[in-house]
Amino acid sequence: MNIEHWRSEIDELDAELLRLLNMRARLALKVGALKKASGLPLCDPERERKVLHQLQEANSGPLDTEAVSRLFRRIIRESRRIEAQLVEPVTSDSIS
Amino acid sequence: MNIEHWRSEIDELDAELLRLLNMRARLALKVGALKKASGLPLCDPERERKVLHQLQEANSGPLDTEAVSRLFRRIIRESRRIEAQLVEPVTSDSIS
């Protein structure tokens, strides 16, 4: 197998990762809408710690614990950004 | 549907993301081994640009283009870290 073969496998895998990341963002929007309706804060450090802990426990490598943390902290941050747009849809501070 | 319902869907999705991210890391190790055998550099900015461009083109949201870039730059960085361990191995046992 040459490099191009493995790269095309990576490309297919990336397309699936993109699909799942967008699916996660849609689920985060649902959670965000429920939090908004209940007056709950968007940021829930306890839930985030639990999510990261679960994934570190489930991880079988070759990514190490720190890599899993960095990856999912980024994923969670992007989900929160999406949720925040629900609550403060492009701030209207600068009304002309 | 309450918050707990959607959170359990997110947990399932995260487990699948973790599985695919580890699969990507394994593919990156194969590419890294071939690069090492051919004396090619690990870092290939042209390939990275191509990967990001493809994903941005394929993206249908709700994640925006910038979020996709940030997520996949992190994913590519972690793959490169794993490849680098091939060139300067820690000890393969301690990785898993």
mmCIF file of C-alpha atoms in Angstrom:
data_model
loop_
_atom_site.group_PDB
_atom_site.id
_atom_site.type_symbol
_atom_site.label_atom_id
_atom_site.label_comp_id
_atom_site.label_asym_id
_atom_site.label_seq_id
_atom_site.Cartn_x
_atom_site.Cartn_y
_atom_site.Cartn_z
ATOM 1 C CA MET A 1 0.000 0.000 0.000
ATOM 2 C CA ASN A 2 1.349 3.455 -0.854
ATOM 3 C CA ILE A 3 0.838 6.850 0.809
ATOM 4 C CA GLU A 4 -1.961 7.790 -1.631
ATOM 5 C CA HIS A 5 -3.931 4.703 -0.646
ATOM 6 C CA TRP A 6 -3.861 5.570 3.068
ATOM 7 C CA ARG A 7 -4.556 9.227 2.327
ATOM 8 C CA SER A 8 -7.705 8.317 0.462
ATOM 9 C CA GLU A 9 -8.769 6.212 3.476
ATOM 10 C CA ILE A 10 -8.089 9.264 5.689
ATOM 11 C CA ASP A 11 -10.186 11.451 3.350
ATOM 12 C CA GLU A 12 -13.139 9.061 3.627
ATOM 13 C CA LEU A 13 -12.769 8.957 7.373
ATOM 14 C CA ASP A 14 -12.582 12.771 7.561
ATOM 15 C CA ALA A 15 -15.844 13.038 5.596
ATOM 16 C CA GLU A 16 -17.494 10.775 8.185
ATOM 17 C CA LEU A 17 -15.945 12.771 11.056
ATOM 18 C CA LEU A 18 -17.333 15.980 9.514
ATOM 19 C CA ARG A 19 -20.792 14.402 9.264
ATOM 20 C CA LEU A 20 -20.701 13.340 12.937
ATOM 21 C CA LEU A 21 -19.315 16.690 14.111
ATOM 22 C CA ASN A 22 -22.206 18.474 12.390
ATOM 23 C CA MET A 23 -24.613 15.959 13.903
ATOM 24 C CA ARG A 24 -23.124 16.745 17.336
ATOM 25 C CA ALA A 25 -23.597 20.462 16.659
ATOM 26 C CA ARG A 26 -27.283 19.833 15.873
ATOM 27 C CA LEU A 27 -27.705 17.914 19.143
ATOM 28 C CA ALA A 28 -25.956 20.763 20.985
ATOM 29 C CA LEU A 29 -28.495 23.156 19.463
ATOM 30 C CA LYS A 30 -31.314 21.053 20.915
ATOM 31 C CA VAL A 31 -29.667 21.061 24.346
ATOM 32 C CA GLY A 32 -29.063 24.818 24.022
ATOM 33 C CA ALA A 33 -32.725 25.463 23.215
ATOM 34 C CA LEU A 34 -33.837 23.453 26.266
ATOM 35 C CA LYS A 35 -31.325 25.268 28.500
ATOM 36 C CA LYS A 36 -32.571 28.597 27.184
ATOM 37 C CA ALA A 37 -36.209 27.629 27.809
ATOM 38 C CA SER A 38 -35.345 26.565 31.376
ATOM 39 C CA GLY A 39 -33.142 29.586 32.079
ATOM 40 C CA LEU A 40 -30.093 27.335 32.617
ATOM 41 C CA PRO A 41 -26.556 28.605 31.869
ATOM 42 C CA LEU A 42 -24.963 27.360 28.633
ATOM 43 C CA CYS A 43 -21.695 26.543 30.311
ATOM 44 C CA ASP A 44 -21.815 23.470 32.546
ATOM 45 C CA PRO A 45 -18.275 22.676 33.767
ATOM 46 C CA GLU A 46 -19.453 19.598 35.681
ATOM 47 C CA ARG A 47 -21.022 18.048 32.551
ATOM 48 C CA GLU A 48 -17.881 18.878 30.531
ATOM 49 C CA ARG A 49 -15.637 17.207 33.105
ATOM 50 C CA LYS A 50 -17.887 14.139 33.030
ATOM 51 C CA VAL A 51 -17.808 13.962 29.211
ATOM 52 C CA LEU A 52 -14.007 14.232 29.113
ATOM 53 C CA HIS A 53 -13.577 11.682 31.911
ATOM 54 C CA GLN A 54 -15.855 9.157 30.157
ATOM 55 C CA LEU A 55 -13.921 9.510 26.908
ATOM 56 C CA GLN A 56 -10.545 9.165 28.608
ATOM 57 C CA GLU A 57 -11.780 6.001 30.314
ATOM 58 C CA ALA A 58 -13.106 4.600 27.021
ATOM 59 C CA ASN A 59 -9.968 5.480 25.054
ATOM 60 C CA SER A 60 -7.942 2.528 23.804
ATOM 61 C CA GLY A 61 -5.366 4.542 21.816
ATOM 62 C CA PRO A 62 -3.206 5.120 19.860
ATOM 63 C CA LEU A 63 -4.272 8.663 20.853
ATOM 64 C CA ASP A 64 -3.129 9.307 24.409
ATOM 65 C CA THR A 65 -5.252 10.789 27.219
ATOM 66 C CA GLU A 66 -3.945 14.324 26.637
ATOM 67 C CA ALA A 67 -4.679 14.171 22.903
ATOM 68 C CA VAL A 68 -8.228 12.968 23.624
ATOM 69 C CA SER A 69 -8.674 15.889 26.039
ATOM 70 C CA ARG A 70 -7.381 18.451 23.554
ATOM 71 C CA LEU A 71 -9.564 17.080 20.740
ATOM 72 C CA PHE A 72 -12.773 16.946 22.760
ATOM 73 C CA ARG A 73 -12.177 20.286 24.475
ATOM 74 C CA ARG A 74 -12.095 21.766 20.965
ATOM 75 C CA ILE A 75 -15.236 19.804 19.965
ATOM 76 C CA ILE A 76 -17.096 20.923 23.121
ATOM 77 C CA ARG A 77 -15.987 24.545 22.594
ATOM 78 C CA GLU A 78 -17.375 24.555 19.049
ATOM 79 C CA SER A 79 -20.656 23.024 20.273
ATOM 80 C CA ARG A 80 -20.904 25.774 22.914
ATOM 81 C CA ARG A 81 -20.247 28.460 20.286
ATOM 82 C CA ILE A 82 -23.162 27.077 18.266
ATOM 83 C CA GLU A 83 -25.404 27.022 21.364
ATOM 84 C CA ALA A 84 -24.422 30.599 22.197
ATOM 85 C CA GLN A 85 -25.716 31.785 18.816
ATOM 86 C CA LEU A 86 -29.151 30.558 19.881
ATOM 87 C CA VAL A 87 -29.135 32.572 23.060
ATOM 88 C CA GLU A 88 -27.473 35.718 21.757
ATOM 89 C CA PRO A 89 -28.070 35.567 18.004
ATOM 90 C CA VAL A 90 -25.415 37.982 16.656
ATOM 91 C CA THR A 91 -25.515 40.677 19.359
ATOM 92 C CA SER A 92 -27.502 43.737 18.418
ATOM 93 C CA ASP A 93 -25.254 45.992 20.537
ATOM 94 C CA SER A 94 -24.281 48.101 17.601
ATOM 95 C CA ILE A 95 -27.710 49.190 16.387
ATOM 96 C CA SER A 96 -27.135 51.895 13.841
ATOM 97 C CA MET B 1 -37.406 15.145 24.888
ATOM 98 C CA ASN B 2 -35.434 16.468 27.851
ATOM 99 C CA ILE B 3 -31.787 17.549 28.185
ATOM 100 C CA GLU B 4 -30.743 14.122 29.501
ATOM 101 C CA HIS B 5 -32.124 12.430 26.398
ATOM 102 C CA TRP B 6 -30.061 14.609 24.034
ATOM 103 C CA ARG B 7 -27.010 14.320 26.272
ATOM 104 C CA SER B 8 -27.137 10.549 26.067
ATOM 105 C CA GLU B 9 -27.317 10.870 22.252
ATOM 106 C CA ILE B 10 -24.256 13.164 22.405
ATOM 107 C CA ASP B 11 -22.430 10.590 24.577
ATOM 108 C CA GLU B 12 -23.071 7.852 22.000
ATOM 109 C CA LEU B 13 -21.931 10.111 19.218
ATOM 110 C CA ASP B 14 -18.776 11.068 21.153
ATOM 111 C CA ALA B 15 -17.909 7.381 21.599
ATOM 112 C CA GLU B 16 -18.144 6.957 17.813
ATOM 113 C CA LEU B 17 -16.070 10.119 17.247
ATOM 114 C CA LEU B 18 -13.399 8.747 19.601
ATOM 115 C CA ARG B 19 -13.353 5.460 17.683
ATOM 116 C CA LEU B 20 -12.919 7.261 14.347
ATOM 117 C CA LEU B 21 -10.295 9.654 15.717
ATOM 118 C CA ASN B 22 -8.241 6.681 16.925
ATOM 119 C CA MET B 23 -8.758 5.002 13.537
ATOM 120 C CA ARG B 24 -7.463 8.196 11.873
ATOM 121 C CA ALA B 25 -4.433 8.141 14.183
ATOM 122 C CA ARG B 26 -3.706 4.551 13.089
ATOM 123 C CA LEU B 27 -3.902 5.559 9.416
ATOM 124 C CA ALA B 28 -1.607 8.514 10.147
ATOM 125 C CA LEU B 29 0.888 6.049 11.651
ATOM 126 C CA LYS B 30 0.854 4.080 8.389
ATOM 127 C CA VAL B 31 1.437 7.255 6.366
ATOM 128 C CA GLY B 32 4.175 8.297 8.813
ATOM 129 C CA ALA B 33 5.941 4.938 8.444
ATOM 130 C CA LEU B 34 5.884 5.244 4.638
ATOM 131 C CA LYS B 35 7.151 8.847 4.809
ATOM 132 C CA LYS B 36 9.933 7.756 7.146
ATOM 133 C CA ALA B 37 10.902 4.871 4.830
ATOM 134 C CA SER B 38 10.986 7.256 1.846
ATOM 135 C CA GLY B 39 12.831 10.014 3.705
ATOM 136 C CA LEU B 40 9.882 12.412 3.225
ATOM 137 C CA PRO B 41 9.173 15.184 5.771
ATOM 138 C CA LEU B 42 6.272 14.555 8.189
ATOM 139 C CA CYS B 43 4.829 18.000 7.665
ATOM 140 C CA ASP B 44 3.176 18.517 4.263
ATOM 141 C CA PRO B 45 1.486 21.951 4.211
ATOM 142 C CA GLU B 46 0.131 21.414 0.675
ATOM 143 C CA ARG B 47 -1.647 18.185 1.687
ATOM 144 C CA GLU B 48 -3.010 19.884 4.833
ATOM 145 C CA ARG B 49 -4.399 22.780 2.803
ATOM 146 C CA LYS B 50 -6.027 20.316 0.406
ATOM 147 C CA VAL B 51 -7.611 18.331 3.269
ATOM 148 C CA LEU B 52 -9.031 21.500 4.883
ATOM 149 C CA HIS B 53 -10.293 22.847 1.555
ATOM 150 C CA GLN B 54 -12.078 19.567 0.721
ATOM 151 C CA LEU B 55 -13.794 19.527 4.115
ATOM 152 C CA GLN B 56 -14.866 23.162 3.886
ATOM 153 C CA GLU B 57 -16.348 22.452 0.443
ATOM 154 C CA ALA B 58 -18.180 19.360 1.744
ATOM 155 C CA ASN B 59 -19.489 21.099 4.865
ATOM 156 C CA SER B 60 -23.242 21.579 5.021
ATOM 157 C CA GLY B 61 -23.387 23.022 8.556
ATOM 158 C CA PRO B 62 -24.544 23.912 11.138
ATOM 159 C CA LEU B 63 -20.785 24.193 11.867
ATOM 160 C CA ASP B 64 -19.422 27.134 9.904
ATOM 161 C CA THR B 65 -16.266 27.141 7.746
ATOM 162 C CA GLU B 66 -14.098 28.565 10.542
ATOM 163 C CA ALA B 67 -15.289 25.967 13.050
ATOM 164 C CA VAL B 68 -14.521 23.173 10.560
ATOM 165 C CA SER B 69 -11.026 24.617 10.069
ATOM 166 C CA ARG B 70 -10.359 24.867 13.801
ATOM 167 C CA LEU B 71 -11.616 21.312 14.438
ATOM 168 C CA PHE B 72 -9.631 19.692 11.634
ATOM 169 C CA ARG B 73 -6.485 21.712 12.299
ATOM 170 C CA ARG B 74 -6.591 20.202 15.798
ATOM 171 C CA ILE B 75 -7.256 16.705 14.377
ATOM 172 C CA ILE B 76 -4.384 17.023 11.859
ATOM 173 C CA ARG B 77 -2.046 18.350 14.586
ATOM 174 C CA GLU B 78 -2.770 15.327 16.789
ATOM 175 C CA SER B 79 -2.201 12.970 13.835
ATOM 176 C CA ARG B 80 1.151 14.659 13.193
ATOM 177 C CA ARG B 81 2.109 14.296 16.855
ATOM 178 C CA ILE B 82 1.435 10.565 16.595
ATOM 179 C CA GLU B 83 3.492 10.334 13.377
ATOM 180 C CA ALA B 84 6.352 12.199 15.061
ATOM 181 C CA GLN B 85 6.543 9.494 17.742
ATOM 182 C CA LEU B 86 7.455 7.080 14.945
ATOM 183 C CA VAL B 87 10.446 9.181 14.041
ATOM 184 C CA GLU B 88 11.426 9.808 17.659
ATOM 185 C CA PRO B 89 9.689 6.883 19.375
ATOM 186 C CA VAL B 90 8.843 7.124 23.081
ATOM 187 C CA THR B 91 8.316 3.335 23.423
ATOM 188 C CA SER B 92 5.479 1.896 21.454
ATOM 189 C CA ASP B 93 4.181 -0.006 24.501
ATOM 190 C CA SER B 94 3.424 3.121 26.463
ATOM 191 C CA ILE B 95 1.355 4.633 23.640
ATOM 192 C CA SER B 96 -1.535 2.166 23.819
#
